[in-house]
């Protein structure tokens, strides 16, 4: 019997299998570790499988990444040469945009200052700013980045976007290329990092680049920790060069308990969940890709390891 193997430490096999099975008659869904006949495994639905995971599955035809970011897959040296697809679910986009909106609005409305004042029982009036006076820079205009940028623009923020290749989004000034990056950073009162992690973006936000941000601005990272020099970010947050940060991702996850970021009053930490795979809506697209492959049609949302996303 053709088999789909599932591996994730974060996602529920029961939920995925209940939702996928009705679309995939004739295919057995199985947790890694419970596979009886590795040769029957044709499909893999995985999030960060251990090294060597694919070795026993010689007849694998399709690899589905259980998430939007594929950096943990494409860099590895044990990938089979078969199509790889990622999830591209509008509900993941909405979930991400919701997180980004929350974090941006929190800064734009000075909520951290009120949180601090409340702890001191202090009535602290700060006159609200108009959103059009707040420059929000969205770094990375892929599927998730452009969704978030459009939602921010709908709120009336002065949204600017930057990507490696030129994009065009209504109502948003889009810039591209390394030559414009420093200028883009210096015009971002609130910077939202939404780039994929690739060899080109690894360490992109170095100490020098972080220093281009307006003094006292806000920094939000929802993509990958390795895009930023975390030590330089921590220093900038402690000396006020960067005023506030909302961080969902880190260079090491879980963030070690003794990391100085935990204790910083101007940092909000969440444990890498700004957006997660949503089985209820993504299952159908995973099933559709499996059916496409079975019919000999091209798969959707294919990832290209050489490109990195
Ligand atoms: C989460 O980080 C994802 O890439 O889906």
Coordinates of C-alpha atoms and ligand atoms in Angstrom, one line a residue:
X1 CA 0.0 0.0 0.0
X2 CA 1.4 3.5 -1.0
X3 CA 2.4 5.3 2.2
X4 CA 2.8 8.9 3.3
X5 CA 5.2 9.2 6.2
X6 CA 4.7 12.1 8.7
X7 CA 7.4 13.6 11.0
X8 CA 7.1 16.7 13.2
X9 CA 7.8 17.5 16.8
X10 CA 5.3 20.3 16.8
X11 CA 2.3 19.2 14.7
X12 CA -0.3 16.6 15.5
X13 CA -0.2 13.5 13.4
X14 CA -3.8 12.6 14.5
X15 CA -5.1 15.9 13.2
X16 CA -3.3 15.9 9.9
X17 CA -4.1 12.3 9.3
X18 CA -7.9 12.8 10.1
X19 CA -8.0 15.7 7.6
X20 CA -5.8 14.2 4.8
X21 CA -7.1 10.6 4.7
X22 CA -10.5 11.4 3.1
X23 CA -8.7 13.1 0.2
X24 CA -6.2 10.3 -0.3
X25 CA -7.9 6.9 -0.8
X26 CA -5.4 4.2 -1.3
X27 CA -2.7 5.9 0.6
X28 CA -1.8 4.9 4.2
X29 CA -0.7 7.7 6.5
X30 CA 1.9 6.7 9.0
X31 CA 4.2 8.2 11.7
X32 CA 7.9 7.9 11.1
X33 CA 8.9 5.1 13.4
X34 CA 5.8 3.1 12.5
X35 CA 6.6 2.5 8.9
X36 CA 6.5 -1.2 8.1
X37 CA 7.6 -1.2 4.5
X38 CA 10.0 1.7 3.7
X39 CA 9.7 0.9 0.0
X40 CA 6.0 1.7 0.1
X41 CA 6.7 5.3 1.2
X42 CA 6.1 7.6 -1.7
X43 CA 5.3 10.8 0.1
X44 CA 6.7 12.6 3.1
X45 CA 5.0 15.4 5.2
X46 CA 7.8 16.7 7.5
X47 CA 9.0 19.5 9.7
X48 CA 12.7 19.4 10.6
X49 CA 13.3 15.6 10.2
X50 CA 16.6 14.4 11.6
X51 CA 19.6 13.9 9.4
X52 CA 19.5 10.7 7.4
X53 CA 15.6 10.6 7.6
X54 CA 15.1 10.1 3.9
X55 CA 17.7 7.3 3.5
X56 CA 15.4 4.3 3.9
X57 CA 12.7 5.7 1.6
X58 CA 14.1 4.8 -1.8
X59 CA 10.7 5.3 -3.6
X60 CA 9.9 8.8 -2.3
X61 CA 8.3 10.9 -5.0
X62 CA 7.3 14.1 -3.1
X63 CA 8.5 15.9 -0.1
X64 CA 6.1 18.3 1.6
X65 CA 7.6 20.8 4.1
X66 CA 5.2 21.3 7.0
X67 CA 5.6 25.1 7.1
X68 CA 6.3 28.2 5.0
X69 CA 10.1 28.5 5.6
X70 CA 12.2 25.8 4.0
X71 CA 15.6 26.9 5.2
X72 CA 15.9 23.9 7.5
X73 CA 15.4 21.6 4.5
X74 CA 17.1 23.1 1.6
X75 CA 20.5 23.5 3.2
X76 CA 20.9 19.9 4.1
X77 CA 23.1 17.3 2.3
X78 CA 20.7 14.4 2.6
X79 CA 17.9 15.6 0.4
X80 CA 16.5 13.2 -2.2
X81 CA 16.3 14.6 -5.7
X82 CA 12.5 14.8 -5.9
X83 CA 10.1 17.8 -5.9
X84 CA 9.8 19.6 -2.6
X85 CA 6.8 21.8 -1.8
X86 CA 6.1 24.1 1.0
X87 CA 2.7 25.1 2.5
X88 CA 1.2 28.2 1.0
X89 CA -2.0 28.7 2.9
X90 CA -3.7 32.1 2.9
X91 CA -4.7 31.4 6.5
X92 CA -1.0 31.1 7.5
X93 CA -0.6 34.5 5.8
X94 CA -3.5 35.9 7.8
X95 CA -2.2 34.5 11.0
X96 CA 1.2 36.0 10.3
X97 CA -0.3 39.4 9.3
X98 CA -2.3 39.3 12.6
X99 CA 0.9 38.9 14.6
X100 CA 2.7 41.6 12.7
X101 CA -0.2 44.0 13.0
X102 CA -0.4 43.4 16.7
X103 CA 3.3 44.1 17.2
X104 CA 3.3 47.2 14.9
X105 CA 0.2 48.7 16.5
X106 CA 1.6 48.0 20.0
X107 CA 4.6 50.2 19.2
X108 CA 2.7 52.8 17.1
X109 CA 0.2 53.3 20.0
X110 CA 3.1 53.4 22.6
X111 CA 1.6 50.4 24.5
X112 CA 5.0 49.3 26.0
X113 CA 5.3 52.8 27.6
X114 CA 1.8 52.3 29.2
X115 CA 2.7 48.8 30.3
X116 CA 5.7 50.3 32.2
X117 CA 3.7 53.2 33.6
X118 CA 1.0 50.8 34.8
X119 CA 3.6 48.7 36.7
X120 CA 4.5 52.0 38.5
X121 CA 0.8 53.0 39.0
X122 CA 1.6 56.1 36.9
X123 CA -0.9 57.9 34.7
X124 CA 1.2 58.6 31.6
X125 CA -0.4 60.5 28.8
X126 CA 1.2 60.3 25.4
X127 CA -0.8 61.8 22.6
X128 CA -1.5 59.2 19.9
X129 CA 0.4 59.5 16.7
X130 CA -1.4 59.3 13.3
X131 CA -0.5 56.0 11.6
X132 CA 0.5 58.0 8.5
X133 CA 3.4 59.5 10.4
X134 CA 4.8 56.1 11.3
X135 CA 7.2 54.6 8.7
X136 CA 7.0 50.9 8.8
X137 CA 9.6 49.0 6.7
X138 CA 8.7 45.4 5.7
X139 CA 11.9 43.6 4.8
X140 CA 11.0 40.8 2.5
X141 CA 7.9 40.9 0.2
X142 CA 7.3 37.2 -0.4
X143 CA 3.8 35.7 0.2
X144 CA 3.8 36.4 3.9
X145 CA 5.6 39.8 3.7
X146 CA 3.4 41.2 1.1
X147 CA 0.2 40.1 2.9
X148 CA 1.4 41.8 6.1
X149 CA 2.5 44.9 4.2
X150 CA -0.9 45.3 2.6
X151 CA -2.6 44.9 6.0
X152 CA -0.4 47.5 7.5
X153 CA -1.1 49.9 4.6
X154 CA -4.9 49.3 5.3
X155 CA -4.3 50.6 8.8
X156 CA -2.9 53.8 7.3
X157 CA 0.8 53.3 8.1
X158 CA 3.4 54.7 5.8
X159 CA 4.5 51.3 4.6
X160 CA 7.7 50.7 2.6
X161 CA 8.9 47.3 1.4
X162 CA 12.2 46.0 0.4
X163 CA 13.0 42.7 -1.3
X164 CA 15.9 41.3 -3.2
X165 CA 14.1 41.4 -6.5
X166 CA 11.7 44.2 -7.4
X167 CA 8.1 43.8 -6.4
X168 CA 5.1 46.0 -7.0
X169 CA 2.3 46.4 -4.4
X170 CA -0.4 48.9 -4.5
X171 CA 0.0 51.8 -2.1
X172 CA 3.5 50.6 -0.9
X173 CA 6.8 52.0 -2.0
X174 CA 8.8 48.9 -3.0
X175 CA 12.5 49.0 -3.2
X176 CA 14.9 46.3 -4.1
X177 CA 18.6 45.4 -4.2
X178 CA 21.5 45.7 -1.8
X179 CA 22.3 49.3 -3.0
X180 CA 19.0 50.6 -1.5
X181 CA 19.1 48.5 1.8
X182 CA 20.9 51.0 4.1
X183 CA 18.6 53.9 3.0
X184 CA 15.6 51.6 3.5
X185 CA 16.7 50.8 7.0
X186 CA 17.3 54.4 7.9
X187 CA 13.7 55.2 6.9
X188 CA 12.0 52.5 9.0
X189 CA 10.8 53.7 12.4
X190 CA 9.5 50.2 12.8
X191 CA 11.3 47.4 10.9
X192 CA 9.6 44.1 10.3
X193 CA 11.9 41.2 9.2
X194 CA 10.1 38.8 6.9
X195 CA 12.8 37.6 4.6
X196 CA 13.4 33.9 4.0
X197 CA 16.7 32.5 5.4
X198 CA 19.0 31.8 2.5
X199 CA 22.8 31.9 2.1
X200 CA 22.2 35.5 0.8
X201 CA 20.2 36.7 3.8
X202 CA 22.1 34.9 6.6
X203 CA 23.6 37.6 8.8
X204 CA 22.2 40.3 6.5
X205 CA 21.3 42.5 9.5
X206 CA 24.8 42.9 10.8
X207 CA 25.9 45.4 13.5
X208 CA 26.6 48.0 10.8
X209 CA 23.2 47.6 9.1
X210 CA 21.4 47.6 12.5
X211 CA 23.1 50.9 13.2
X212 CA 21.3 52.4 10.1
X213 CA 17.9 52.1 11.8
X214 CA 16.6 55.4 13.3
X215 CA 17.7 55.7 17.0
X216 CA 15.0 54.4 19.4
X217 CA 13.0 52.7 16.7
X218 CA 11.3 49.3 16.9
X219 CA 12.5 46.0 15.5
X220 CA 10.2 43.0 14.8
X221 CA 11.5 39.6 13.6
X222 CA 9.1 36.9 12.5
X223 CA 11.3 35.1 10.0
X224 CA 14.5 33.5 11.1
X225 CA 17.0 34.5 13.9
X226 CA 20.0 33.8 11.7
X227 CA 19.2 36.8 9.5
X228 CA 20.2 39.1 12.3
X229 CA 23.4 39.4 14.3
X230 CA 21.7 38.6 17.6
X231 CA 24.6 39.8 19.8
X232 CA 24.6 43.2 18.0
X233 CA 20.8 43.4 18.3
X234 CA 21.0 42.7 22.0
X235 CA 23.7 45.5 22.4
X236 CA 21.6 47.9 20.4
X237 CA 18.6 47.2 22.6
X238 CA 20.6 47.7 25.7
X239 CA 22.1 51.0 24.7
X240 CA 18.9 52.5 23.2
X241 CA 20.0 52.5 19.6
X242 CA 17.0 50.2 19.0
X243 CA 14.2 51.2 21.4
X244 CA 12.0 48.1 21.4
X245 CA 11.9 44.6 19.9
X246 CA 9.3 41.9 19.4
X247 CA 11.2 38.6 18.6
X248 CA 9.5 35.4 17.6
X249 CA 12.7 33.8 16.3
X250 CA 16.3 33.5 17.5
X251 CA 19.6 32.2 16.4
X252 CA 19.2 29.3 18.8
X253 CA 15.8 27.9 19.6
X254 CA 14.6 27.4 22.3
X255 CA 16.3 30.7 23.4
X256 CA 18.6 29.5 26.2
X257 CA 17.4 30.4 29.7
X258 CA 20.5 32.5 30.4
X259 CA 20.2 34.6 27.3
X260 CA 20.2 38.4 28.2
X261 CA 17.2 39.1 25.9
X262 CA 14.9 37.4 28.4
X263 CA 15.4 39.9 31.1
X264 CA 15.1 43.0 28.9
X265 CA 12.2 45.2 29.7
X266 CA 12.0 46.5 26.1
X267 CA 11.9 43.1 24.5
X268 CA 8.8 40.9 23.9
X269 CA 9.6 37.3 23.3
X270 CA 7.3 34.7 21.8
X271 CA 8.3 31.1 21.1
X272 CA 8.3 30.9 17.2
X273 CA 4.6 30.8 16.6
X274 CA 3.8 34.0 14.7
X275 CA 2.4 31.7 12.1
X276 CA 2.0 27.9 12.1
X277 CA 0.8 25.3 9.7
X278 CA -3.0 25.1 9.9
X279 CA -4.1 21.5 9.1
X280 CA -7.8 22.4 8.6
X281 CA -7.0 24.6 5.5
X282 CA -3.6 23.3 4.4
X283 CA -4.6 19.6 4.2
X284 CA -6.5 20.2 1.0
X285 CA -3.6 21.8 -0.7
X286 CA -1.2 19.0 0.4
X287 CA -3.6 16.4 -0.9
X288 CA -4.0 18.3 -4.2
X289 CA -0.3 18.3 -4.8
X290 CA -0.2 14.5 -4.1
X291 CA -3.0 14.0 -6.6
X292 CA -1.3 16.3 -9.2
X293 CA 1.8 14.3 -8.9
X294 CA -0.1 11.0 -9.3
X295 CA -1.7 12.5 -12.5
X296 CA 1.7 13.6 -13.8
X297 CA 0.9 17.3 -13.5
X298 CA 3.3 19.9 -12.1
X299 CA 3.1 20.4 -8.4
X300 CA 2.2 23.8 -6.9
X301 CA 4.4 25.9 -4.5
X302 CA 7.5 24.0 -5.4
X303 CA 10.7 24.9 -3.6
X304 CA 14.0 25.2 -5.4
X305 CA 16.9 24.2 -3.2
X306 CA 19.5 26.1 -5.3
X307 CA 17.5 29.3 -4.9
X308 CA 16.9 28.6 -1.2
X309 CA 13.1 29.1 -1.2
Ligands
LIG1 C1 7.5 28.7 10.5 O1 8.5 29.3 10.9 C2 7.3 28.3 9.1 O2 8.3 28.5 8.4 O3 6.3 27.8 8.7

